[in-house]
Amino acid sequence: MADHKTWWRDAVIYQIYPRSFADADGDGVGDIDGIRARLGHLRDLGVDAIWMSPWYPSPMADAGYDVADFRDIDPAFGTLAGAEALIEEAHEAGIRMIVDIVPNHVSSEHPWFKAAIASPGAKERDYFWFRPGRGAGGELMPTDWRGEFGGTTWTRAPDGEWYLHLFTPEQPDLNWEHPDVRAEFEDILRFWFDRGVDGIRIDSAALLLKDPALPEVTDGAPHPFHDLDGIHDVYRGWRRVADEYDSRALIGEVWMPEVERFTKYLRPDELHAAFNFDFLGCAWDPALMRACIDRTLHAHEAIGAPATWVLSNHDVTRHVTRYGRADTTFSFDNNLDGTPVDLELGTRRARAAALLSLSLPGATYVYQGEELGLWENESIPPERFQDPMWGRRGHSRDGARVPLPWTGDEAPFGFTTGEPWLPQPAEWKDRTVQAQTGDPSSMLELYRAAIRLRRAEEGLHQGTMAWLEAAPGVLAYTRGQSFACVLNMSGAAVPLPPHRTCLLASGPLDGSSLPPDTAVWLRM
């Protein structure tokens, strides 16, 4: 592991979606023993840390983001002892561990909610948002709020009151005004820090607090449940817990269009880092991309926080697919919309984007399969979908969650000895780890080489970034005194800077020219 105290500032962090990484017991669902067996892949890739999506006991109404117990492991994934062994083995391989905490809500099978729903007089009732309905007999929901997955946000309890859930009815929202809720989660942080976890990723970090008056969402008025000012007191408490330990990090999932509001979460006494969704959703356009980078760096530099660069995750369309469409921005509404995809173009751009993201100042996140050049599986039969978004918003995130291909020429490509929980495209036979290892033209070897160079280049850790003059449609910048990245986002080849040594290119170079949708790392 990196020996510096602030490892999260420039780490390469690999997201594992445990259902889809590797299956050791043959039931078709990925598990902890499968991850342990494949740690060598992550060691060879060169990542600094693993971010583990939720692995806790859960009815899986939302793929594990409906947690019934934050201090144990779901039997489908293994045991707590197995998780502790994974943490230890990852550390031995030089890899830190980040776990996912979901503080906005719990599962409807959580002991707190089961007690609350069973008795209106239970103390646990106050840990949630139970309210009487409107109208005669309380038949109408307390508000008309719309959920994060679409649909309504209230479900009626047997006693006639309603409870709030910004996601599915199986995910009741917690009342973060209650001191018992705050104390419980601070104890959960200590539970995992005591087991050697190096960081906490915080799901839906801006949603915890609600306006107790329950006003409707109104344009121009403060939002009743998104980014309330009091939320920062919660994270100051969490920061105090993290600071009880050595080199622990808090990393927020903060969907926030206003930069000023976003950076408040990154003040010195709050979170250490937060995901950069502005970059993830940016179109493949040189002006927009440069503006996004400038905006991100300016906001983070102003408060001394590290920037983060994310191309894909378990919630969004894989960027090979996005970059192969005419509309290269991300939105939930353009997933599975039938728009034609040029996978050759998308792959070429994804290779260039890898060199871009890995050479910008800050930390880079790699979603599992990104290093293999996987695209979105848009051919999953609807009857196989397991994502609750499919039923509530008419589209599914499952195409980005398909099990990884490891070996062989036929599905399940070494992922399992059974039937994988989601089908894999037959075309992935050329995208397996086995097929790409040793092939210098493969996406996997590009990522390995880039991460290896990133570690070796001093300018990529401490050097400042400065833009270079470049032709229209080209992004060019230096890091430190001797490193430069040039990305050609125009539609034509452009000359490479003279008298420079090529360290790594995302694709073949045309003599002294850089082809379209290609990036190169240079020694100045």
Coordinates of C-alpha atoms in Angstrom, one line a residue:
M1 CA 0.0 0.0 0.0
A2 CA 1.0 3.6 -0.5
D3 CA 2.7 4.8 2.7
H4 CA 1.5 8.4 2.6
K5 CA -1.2 9.5 5.1
T6 CA -3.5 11.0 2.5
W7 CA -3.6 8.0 0.1
W8 CA -7.1 8.9 -1.2
R9 CA -5.9 12.1 -2.8
D10 CA -4.3 10.4 -5.9
A11 CA -5.3 6.8 -5.6
V12 CA -6.6 4.5 -8.3
I13 CA -9.7 3.0 -6.8
Y14 CA -11.5 -0.1 -8.2
Q15 CA -15.2 -0.6 -7.7
I16 CA -16.3 -4.1 -7.1
Y17 CA -20.0 -5.0 -7.6
P18 CA -19.8 -8.2 -5.6
R19 CA -22.7 -10.0 -7.3
S20 CA -20.8 -9.8 -10.6
F21 CA -17.1 -10.0 -9.9
A22 CA -16.4 -13.7 -9.4
D23 CA -18.4 -16.6 -8.1
A24 CA -16.5 -19.3 -6.1
D25 CA -19.4 -21.6 -5.0
G26 CA -21.2 -22.0 -8.4
D27 CA -24.5 -20.5 -7.5
G28 CA -24.3 -17.9 -10.3
V29 CA -23.8 -15.0 -7.9
G30 CA -20.4 -13.4 -7.1
D31 CA -19.1 -13.8 -3.6
I32 CA -16.2 -12.9 -1.3
D33 CA -14.3 -16.1 -1.9
G34 CA -14.5 -15.4 -5.6
I35 CA -13.0 -11.9 -5.0
R36 CA -10.3 -13.5 -2.8
A37 CA -9.4 -15.9 -5.6
R38 CA -9.1 -13.1 -8.2
L39 CA -7.2 -10.6 -6.1
G40 CA -4.2 -11.3 -8.3
H41 CA -6.0 -9.5 -11.2
L42 CA -6.3 -6.3 -9.1
R43 CA -2.7 -6.6 -7.9
D44 CA -1.5 -7.0 -11.5
L45 CA -3.8 -4.1 -12.6
G46 CA -2.0 -1.9 -10.0
V47 CA -5.0 -0.4 -8.2
D48 CA -4.4 1.3 -4.8
A49 CA -7.8 0.5 -3.3
I50 CA -11.0 -1.5 -3.7
W51 CA -14.4 0.0 -3.2
M52 CA -16.9 -2.7 -2.3
S53 CA -20.5 -2.1 -3.1
P54 CA -22.9 -3.3 -0.3
W55 CA -22.3 -6.9 0.9
Y56 CA -24.5 -6.8 4.0
P57 CA -27.5 -9.0 4.8
S58 CA -30.3 -7.8 2.5
P59 CA -33.6 -9.0 0.9
M60 CA -32.1 -7.5 -2.3
A61 CA -35.0 -5.3 -3.1
D62 CA -32.4 -2.9 -4.5
A63 CA -29.3 -5.1 -5.1
G64 CA -28.1 -4.8 -1.5
Y65 CA -28.8 -1.1 -1.0
D66 CA -31.6 -2.2 1.3
V67 CA -29.5 -3.2 4.3
A68 CA -30.9 -5.3 7.1
D69 CA -27.7 -5.4 9.2
F70 CA -24.6 -3.3 8.7
R71 CA -22.4 -5.5 10.9
D72 CA -22.6 -8.7 9.0
I73 CA -22.3 -10.2 5.5
D74 CA -25.1 -11.5 3.3
P75 CA -24.9 -15.3 3.1
A76 CA -25.0 -15.1 -0.7
F77 CA -21.7 -13.4 -0.5
G78 CA -20.1 -15.3 2.4
T79 CA -19.4 -14.6 6.0
L80 CA -18.0 -11.9 8.2
A81 CA -14.9 -14.0 8.8
G82 CA -14.4 -14.2 5.0
A83 CA -14.8 -10.4 4.7
E84 CA -12.1 -10.0 7.4
A85 CA -9.9 -12.4 5.5
L86 CA -10.4 -10.4 2.3
I87 CA -9.4 -7.2 4.0
E88 CA -6.3 -8.8 5.3
E89 CA -5.3 -10.4 2.0
A90 CA -6.0 -7.1 0.1
H91 CA -3.7 -5.3 2.5
E92 CA -1.0 -8.0 2.0
A93 CA -1.4 -7.3 -1.8
G94 CA -0.9 -3.6 -1.2
I95 CA -4.6 -2.8 -1.7
R96 CA -6.7 -0.7 0.6
M97 CA -10.4 -1.5 1.3
I98 CA -13.4 0.9 1.1
V99 CA -16.9 -0.3 2.1
D100 CA -20.2 1.1 1.2
I101 CA -22.5 2.6 3.9
V102 CA -26.1 3.5 3.0
P103 CA -27.3 6.0 5.7
N104 CA -30.5 7.4 4.1
H105 CA -32.5 4.3 4.7
V106 CA -32.5 0.6 5.8
S107 CA -34.3 -2.5 4.7
S108 CA -37.9 -3.0 5.7
E109 CA -36.4 -6.2 7.3
H110 CA -34.1 -4.2 9.6
P111 CA -34.9 -4.9 13.2
W112 CA -35.6 -1.2 13.8
F113 CA -38.3 -1.0 11.1
K114 CA -39.9 -4.4 12.0
A115 CA -40.4 -3.0 15.6
A116 CA -41.6 0.3 14.3
I117 CA -44.2 -1.2 11.9
A118 CA -45.4 -3.7 14.5
S119 CA -46.4 -1.1 17.1
P120 CA -47.2 2.6 16.9
G121 CA -45.9 3.1 20.4
A122 CA -42.5 1.5 19.8
K123 CA -39.5 3.8 20.4
E124 CA -38.2 2.7 16.9
R125 CA -41.1 4.5 15.3
D126 CA -39.3 7.8 15.9
Y127 CA -36.3 6.4 14.0
F128 CA -38.3 6.7 10.8
W129 CA -40.7 9.2 9.1
F130 CA -44.2 7.9 10.1
R131 CA -46.9 10.5 9.5
P132 CA -50.7 10.6 9.3
G133 CA -52.2 11.0 5.9
R134 CA -54.2 13.9 4.5
G135 CA -57.8 14.2 3.9
A136 CA -60.8 12.3 5.4
G137 CA -59.5 9.2 7.2
G138 CA -55.9 10.0 6.2
E139 CA -56.4 8.3 2.9
L140 CA -54.1 10.6 1.0
M141 CA -50.3 10.5 1.3
P142 CA -48.7 13.2 3.5
T143 CA -46.9 14.8 0.5
D144 CA -46.8 14.4 -3.3
W145 CA -43.0 13.9 -3.3
R146 CA -41.7 11.8 -6.2
G147 CA -39.1 9.1 -5.5
E148 CA -35.6 8.7 -6.7
F149 CA -36.7 5.7 -8.7
G150 CA -39.9 7.4 -9.7
G151 CA -43.3 6.7 -8.2
T152 CA -44.6 7.7 -4.8
T153 CA -42.6 8.1 -1.6
W154 CA -45.1 7.0 1.0
T155 CA -46.5 3.6 1.9
R156 CA -49.4 3.1 4.4
A157 CA -48.7 1.0 7.5
P158 CA -51.3 -1.4 8.9
D159 CA -52.2 1.1 11.6
G160 CA -53.1 3.7 9.0
E161 CA -50.1 6.0 9.2
W162 CA -47.7 6.4 6.3
Y163 CA -44.0 5.9 6.2
L164 CA -41.5 7.7 3.9
H165 CA -39.2 6.0 1.4
L166 CA -37.4 8.1 -1.2
F167 CA -36.5 4.9 -3.0
T168 CA -38.6 1.7 -2.8
P169 CA -41.2 0.8 -0.1
E170 CA -38.7 -1.8 1.1
Q171 CA -36.2 1.0 1.9
P172 CA -37.8 3.2 4.7
D173 CA -36.0 6.5 5.3
L174 CA -34.3 7.0 8.6
N175 CA -35.0 10.1 10.8
W176 CA -31.5 11.7 11.1
E177 CA -32.9 14.2 13.6
H178 CA -33.0 11.4 16.2
P179 CA -29.7 11.1 18.3
D180 CA -30.0 7.3 18.4
V181 CA -29.8 7.1 14.6
R182 CA -26.7 9.3 14.6
A183 CA -25.0 7.3 17.3
E184 CA -25.8 4.0 15.6
F185 CA -24.1 5.0 12.4
E186 CA -21.0 6.4 14.1
D187 CA -20.8 3.0 15.8
I188 CA -21.1 1.2 12.5
L189 CA -18.2 3.3 11.2
R190 CA -16.1 2.2 14.1
F191 CA -17.1 -1.4 13.6
W192 CA -15.6 -1.5 10.1
F193 CA -12.6 0.8 10.9
D194 CA -11.8 -1.6 13.7
R195 CA -11.7 -4.4 11.1
G196 CA -9.1 -2.7 9.1
V197 CA -11.3 -0.9 6.5
D198 CA -9.5 2.1 5.1
G199 CA -12.4 4.2 3.9
I200 CA -16.2 4.5 3.7
R201 CA -18.2 5.3 0.6
I202 CA -21.4 7.1 1.6
D203 CA -24.4 6.4 -0.6
S204 CA -26.9 9.2 -1.5
A205 CA -25.0 11.4 0.9
A206 CA -27.1 14.5 0.3
L207 CA -30.5 13.0 1.1
L208 CA -30.3 12.2 4.8
L209 CA -32.2 15.2 6.3
K210 CA -35.8 16.2 5.7
D211 CA -37.7 19.3 6.5
P212 CA -39.9 18.3 9.4
A213 CA -42.7 20.5 8.0
L214 CA -42.8 18.3 4.9
P215 CA -43.4 21.1 2.4
E216 CA -44.0 20.2 -1.2
V217 CA -41.2 20.5 -3.7
T218 CA -41.6 24.0 -5.2
D219 CA -39.5 25.8 -7.7
G220 CA -37.5 28.6 -6.1
A221 CA -38.0 27.3 -2.6
P222 CA -35.6 25.3 -0.5
H223 CA -35.8 21.6 -1.3
P224 CA -37.5 19.6 1.5
F225 CA -35.1 16.6 1.4
H226 CA -32.1 17.3 -0.8
D227 CA -29.0 19.0 0.6
L228 CA -30.4 20.5 3.7
D229 CA -27.9 22.6 5.6
G230 CA -28.1 20.5 8.8
I231 CA -26.6 17.5 7.0
H232 CA -23.1 18.9 7.5
D233 CA -23.4 18.4 11.2
V234 CA -23.8 14.7 10.5
Y235 CA -20.6 14.5 8.5
R236 CA -18.7 16.5 11.0
G237 CA -19.5 13.8 13.5
W238 CA -18.4 11.2 11.0
R239 CA -15.2 13.0 10.4
R240 CA -14.5 13.0 14.1
V241 CA -14.9 9.3 14.1
A242 CA -12.6 8.8 11.1
D243 CA -10.0 11.0 12.7
E244 CA -9.9 8.6 15.7
Y245 CA -8.1 6.2 13.3
D246 CA -5.0 6.5 11.1
S247 CA -5.4 7.4 7.4
R248 CA -9.1 6.7 7.1
A249 CA -11.2 8.4 4.4
L250 CA -14.9 9.3 3.9
I251 CA -16.0 9.5 0.3
G252 CA -19.4 10.8 -0.6
E253 CA -21.8 10.1 -3.4
V254 CA -23.0 13.7 -3.8
W255 CA -25.2 14.4 -6.9
M256 CA -25.1 18.2 -6.8
P257 CA -25.3 20.5 -9.9
E258 CA -24.3 23.6 -7.9
V259 CA -20.5 23.6 -7.3
E260 CA -20.8 25.9 -4.3
R261 CA -23.1 23.5 -2.6
F262 CA -21.1 20.5 -3.6
T263 CA -17.8 21.7 -2.2
K264 CA -19.4 22.4 1.3
Y265 CA -19.3 18.6 1.8
L266 CA -15.5 18.7 1.3
R267 CA -14.6 21.3 3.9
P268 CA -11.7 20.3 6.2
D269 CA -13.9 19.0 9.0
E270 CA -16.3 17.0 6.7
L271 CA -15.7 14.4 3.9
H272 CA -12.3 13.7 2.4
A273 CA -13.6 13.4 -1.2
A274 CA -16.7 13.1 -3.3
F275 CA -17.5 11.6 -6.7
N276 CA -17.3 13.9 -9.7
F277 CA -20.5 13.2 -11.6
D278 CA -20.0 16.3 -13.7
F279 CA -17.1 14.5 -15.4
L280 CA -19.0 11.2 -15.7
G281 CA -21.9 12.9 -17.5
C282 CA -19.9 15.1 -19.7
A283 CA -20.3 14.8 -23.5
W284 CA -17.5 13.8 -25.8
D285 CA -16.9 17.4 -26.7
P286 CA -13.6 19.2 -26.3
A287 CA -15.0 22.5 -25.1
L288 CA -17.4 20.9 -22.7
M289 CA -14.8 18.5 -21.4
R290 CA -12.2 21.3 -20.8
A291 CA -14.8 23.4 -19.1
C292 CA -15.8 20.5 -16.9
I293 CA -12.1 19.8 -15.9
D294 CA -11.5 23.5 -15.2
R295 CA -14.7 23.8 -13.1
T296 CA -13.8 20.7 -11.1
L297 CA -10.2 21.6 -10.4
H298 CA -11.1 25.2 -9.5
A299 CA -13.8 24.1 -7.0
H300 CA -11.5 21.5 -5.3
E301 CA -8.4 23.6 -5.3
A302 CA -10.3 26.5 -3.6
I303 CA -10.9 24.3 -0.5
G304 CA -7.8 22.0 -0.7
A305 CA -9.8 18.8 -1.5
P306 CA -8.8 16.2 -4.1
A307 CA -10.7 16.0 -7.4
T308 CA -12.1 12.6 -8.5
W309 CA -12.5 11.3 -12.0
V310 CA -15.2 8.7 -12.7
L311 CA -16.2 7.3 -16.1
S312 CA -18.6 4.6 -15.1
N313 CA -20.2 2.9 -12.1
H314 CA -23.0 0.4 -11.3
D315 CA -25.7 3.0 -11.8
V316 CA -24.9 4.3 -15.2
T317 CA -24.6 3.1 -18.8
R318 CA -21.0 1.9 -19.4
H319 CA -19.0 4.5 -21.2
V320 CA -17.9 2.4 -24.1
T321 CA -21.6 2.4 -25.0
R322 CA -22.2 6.1 -24.2
Y323 CA -19.2 7.2 -26.2
G324 CA -20.4 5.2 -29.2
R325 CA -23.7 7.0 -29.4
A326 CA -24.6 10.3 -31.1
D327 CA -25.6 11.7 -27.7
T328 CA -22.6 10.9 -25.5
T329 CA -23.9 12.5 -22.3
F330 CA -25.3 10.3 -19.6
S331 CA -28.9 10.3 -18.3
F332 CA -31.0 7.5 -16.9
D333 CA -33.5 8.2 -19.6
N334 CA -31.2 7.3 -22.5
N335 CA -30.4 3.9 -21.2
L336 CA -32.0 1.1 -23.3
D337 CA -33.6 3.6 -25.6
G338 CA -32.6 1.8 -28.8
T339 CA -30.2 4.4 -29.9
P340 CA -27.6 2.9 -32.3
V341 CA -24.2 2.3 -30.8
D342 CA -20.9 2.3 -32.7
L343 CA -18.9 0.0 -30.3
E344 CA -15.6 0.5 -32.3
L345 CA -15.9 4.3 -31.9
G346 CA -17.0 3.9 -28.3
T347 CA -14.0 1.7 -27.5
R348 CA -11.6 4.0 -29.2
R349 CA -12.9 6.9 -27.1
A350 CA -13.0 4.9 -23.9
R351 CA -9.3 4.1 -24.4
A352 CA -8.5 7.8 -24.8
A353 CA -10.7 8.6 -21.8
A354 CA -8.7 6.2 -19.7
L355 CA -5.5 8.1 -20.4
L356 CA -7.3 11.4 -19.7
S357 CA -8.8 10.3 -16.4
L358 CA -5.6 8.7 -15.2
S359 CA -3.5 11.8 -15.8
L360 CA -5.7 14.5 -14.3
P361 CA -4.9 15.7 -10.8
G362 CA -6.7 13.7 -8.1
A363 CA -8.0 10.2 -7.6
T364 CA -9.3 8.0 -10.4
Y365 CA -12.1 5.4 -10.0
V366 CA -12.3 2.4 -12.2
Y367 CA -15.5 0.4 -12.4
Q368 CA -15.1 -3.4 -12.7
G369 CA -14.9 -4.4 -16.3
E370 CA -13.9 -0.9 -17.5
E371 CA -10.4 -2.2 -17.7
L372 CA -11.6 -4.9 -20.1
G373 CA -13.5 -2.5 -22.4
L374 CA -16.9 -4.0 -21.6
W375 CA -19.9 -2.3 -23.1
E376 CA -23.5 -2.2 -21.8
N377 CA -25.4 -5.4 -22.3
E378 CA -28.6 -4.0 -23.9
S379 CA -29.9 -7.5 -24.9
I380 CA -31.0 -8.7 -21.5
P381 CA -34.5 -10.1 -21.7
P382 CA -36.9 -7.9 -19.6
E383 CA -37.9 -11.0 -17.6
R384 CA -34.3 -11.3 -16.4
F385 CA -34.2 -7.7 -15.0
Q386 CA -33.7 -7.4 -11.3
D387 CA -33.3 -3.6 -11.0
P388 CA -36.3 -1.9 -9.3
M389 CA -35.9 1.0 -11.7
W390 CA -37.3 -1.2 -14.4
G391 CA -40.6 -1.4 -12.7
R392 CA -40.7 2.2 -11.5
R393 CA -39.1 4.2 -14.2
G394 CA -39.2 1.9 -17.2
H395 CA -35.4 1.3 -17.6
S396 CA -32.8 -0.9 -16.0
R397 CA -29.3 -0.5 -14.7
D398 CA -28.7 -4.2 -15.0
G399 CA -26.8 -3.8 -18.3
A400 CA -23.9 -2.3 -16.4
R401 CA -24.0 -5.0 -13.7
V402 CA -23.4 -8.1 -15.9
P403 CA -20.9 -10.6 -14.5
L404 CA -17.3 -10.2 -15.6
P405 CA -15.7 -12.5 -18.3
W406 CA -12.5 -14.2 -17.0
T407 CA -11.6 -17.1 -19.2
G408 CA -12.8 -19.3 -22.1
D409 CA -14.7 -18.8 -25.3
E410 CA -18.3 -19.3 -24.1
A411 CA -20.4 -17.9 -21.3
P412 CA -20.2 -17.9 -18.3
F413 CA -16.5 -17.2 -19.2
G414 CA -15.1 -18.5 -15.9
F415 CA -17.3 -16.3 -13.8
T416 CA -19.2 -19.3 -12.3
T417 CA -19.7 -23.0 -12.8
G418 CA -23.4 -22.4 -12.7
E419 CA -25.9 -20.1 -14.4
P420 CA -24.9 -16.4 -14.0
W421 CA -27.5 -14.2 -12.4
L422 CA -27.5 -12.0 -15.5
P423 CA -26.6 -13.2 -19.0
Q424 CA -23.3 -12.2 -20.6
P425 CA -23.0 -11.3 -24.3
A426 CA -21.4 -14.1 -26.4
E427 CA -19.2 -11.3 -28.0
W428 CA -17.4 -10.9 -24.7
K429 CA -15.2 -13.9 -25.6
D430 CA -12.7 -11.4 -26.9
R431 CA -12.9 -9.3 -23.7
T432 CA -12.0 -11.9 -21.1
V433 CA -9.0 -11.3 -18.8
Q434 CA -7.4 -14.4 -20.3
A435 CA -7.8 -13.2 -23.9
Q436 CA -6.4 -9.8 -23.2
T437 CA -3.5 -10.6 -21.0
G438 CA -0.2 -10.2 -22.9
D439 CA -1.9 -8.5 -25.9
P440 CA -0.3 -5.1 -26.1
S441 CA -3.2 -3.7 -28.1
S442 CA -5.8 -4.8 -25.5
M443 CA -7.7 -2.5 -23.2
L444 CA -6.5 -4.5 -20.2
E445 CA -2.8 -4.0 -21.0
L446 CA -3.5 -0.3 -21.7
Y447 CA -4.9 0.1 -18.2
R448 CA -2.0 -1.9 -16.7
A449 CA 0.6 0.2 -18.5
A450 CA -1.1 3.5 -17.7
I451 CA -1.5 2.7 -14.0
R452 CA 2.1 1.5 -13.8
L453 CA 3.3 4.8 -15.5
R454 CA 1.0 6.8 -13.2
R455 CA 2.8 5.4 -10.2
A456 CA 6.2 6.0 -11.6
E457 CA 5.7 9.6 -12.9
E458 CA 6.3 12.1 -10.1
G459 CA 4.4 14.8 -12.0
L460 CA 1.2 12.7 -11.9
H461 CA 1.3 12.8 -8.1
Q462 CA 2.5 16.2 -7.1
G463 CA 2.8 18.2 -10.3
T464 CA 0.5 21.0 -11.2
M465 CA -1.6 21.0 -14.3
A466 CA -1.3 23.6 -17.0
W467 CA -3.0 23.8 -20.4
L468 CA -0.9 23.9 -23.5
E469 CA -1.8 25.7 -26.7
A470 CA -3.4 23.2 -29.1
A471 CA -5.3 22.9 -32.3
P472 CA -9.1 23.2 -32.3
G473 CA -10.7 20.1 -30.8
V474 CA -7.5 19.1 -29.0
L475 CA -6.9 19.0 -25.2
A476 CA -3.3 19.3 -24.2
Y477 CA -1.8 19.8 -20.7
T478 CA 1.3 19.3 -18.7
R479 CA 1.7 17.7 -15.2
G480 CA 4.8 18.8 -13.5
Q481 CA 7.9 19.7 -15.5
S482 CA 8.3 16.7 -17.8
F483 CA 4.9 15.0 -18.5
A484 CA 2.2 15.9 -21.0
C485 CA -1.1 14.5 -22.2
V486 CA -2.6 15.3 -25.6
L487 CA -6.2 14.2 -26.5
N488 CA -7.5 14.6 -30.0
M489 CA -11.3 15.0 -29.8
S490 CA -11.5 16.6 -33.3
G491 CA -12.6 14.7 -36.4
A492 CA -9.2 14.8 -38.1
A493 CA -5.6 13.8 -37.3
V494 CA -3.4 16.6 -35.8
P495 CA 0.4 16.9 -35.6
L496 CA 2.1 15.7 -32.4
P497 CA 4.3 18.2 -30.6
P498 CA 7.9 17.8 -31.9
H499 CA 10.9 16.6 -30.0
R500 CA 8.8 14.6 -27.4
T501 CA 9.1 11.0 -26.4
C502 CA 5.9 8.9 -26.5
L503 CA 5.4 7.1 -23.2
L504 CA 2.0 5.6 -24.0
A505 CA -0.8 6.0 -26.6
S506 CA -4.4 4.9 -26.5
G507 CA -4.2 3.7 -30.1
P508 CA -1.9 3.5 -33.1
L509 CA -0.2 6.7 -34.1
D510 CA 0.0 7.9 -37.7
G511 CA 3.7 8.8 -37.9
S512 CA 4.0 12.2 -36.3
S513 CA 0.2 12.7 -36.2
L514 CA -2.4 11.9 -33.6
P515 CA -5.5 10.3 -35.0
P516 CA -9.0 11.4 -34.0
D517 CA -10.3 10.1 -30.6
T518 CA -6.8 9.2 -29.5
A519 CA -4.7 10.2 -26.5
V520 CA -1.0 10.1 -25.9
W521 CA 1.3 10.6 -22.9
L522 CA 4.5 12.3 -23.7
R523 CA 7.9 13.0 -22.0
M524 CA 8.6 16.7 -22.4

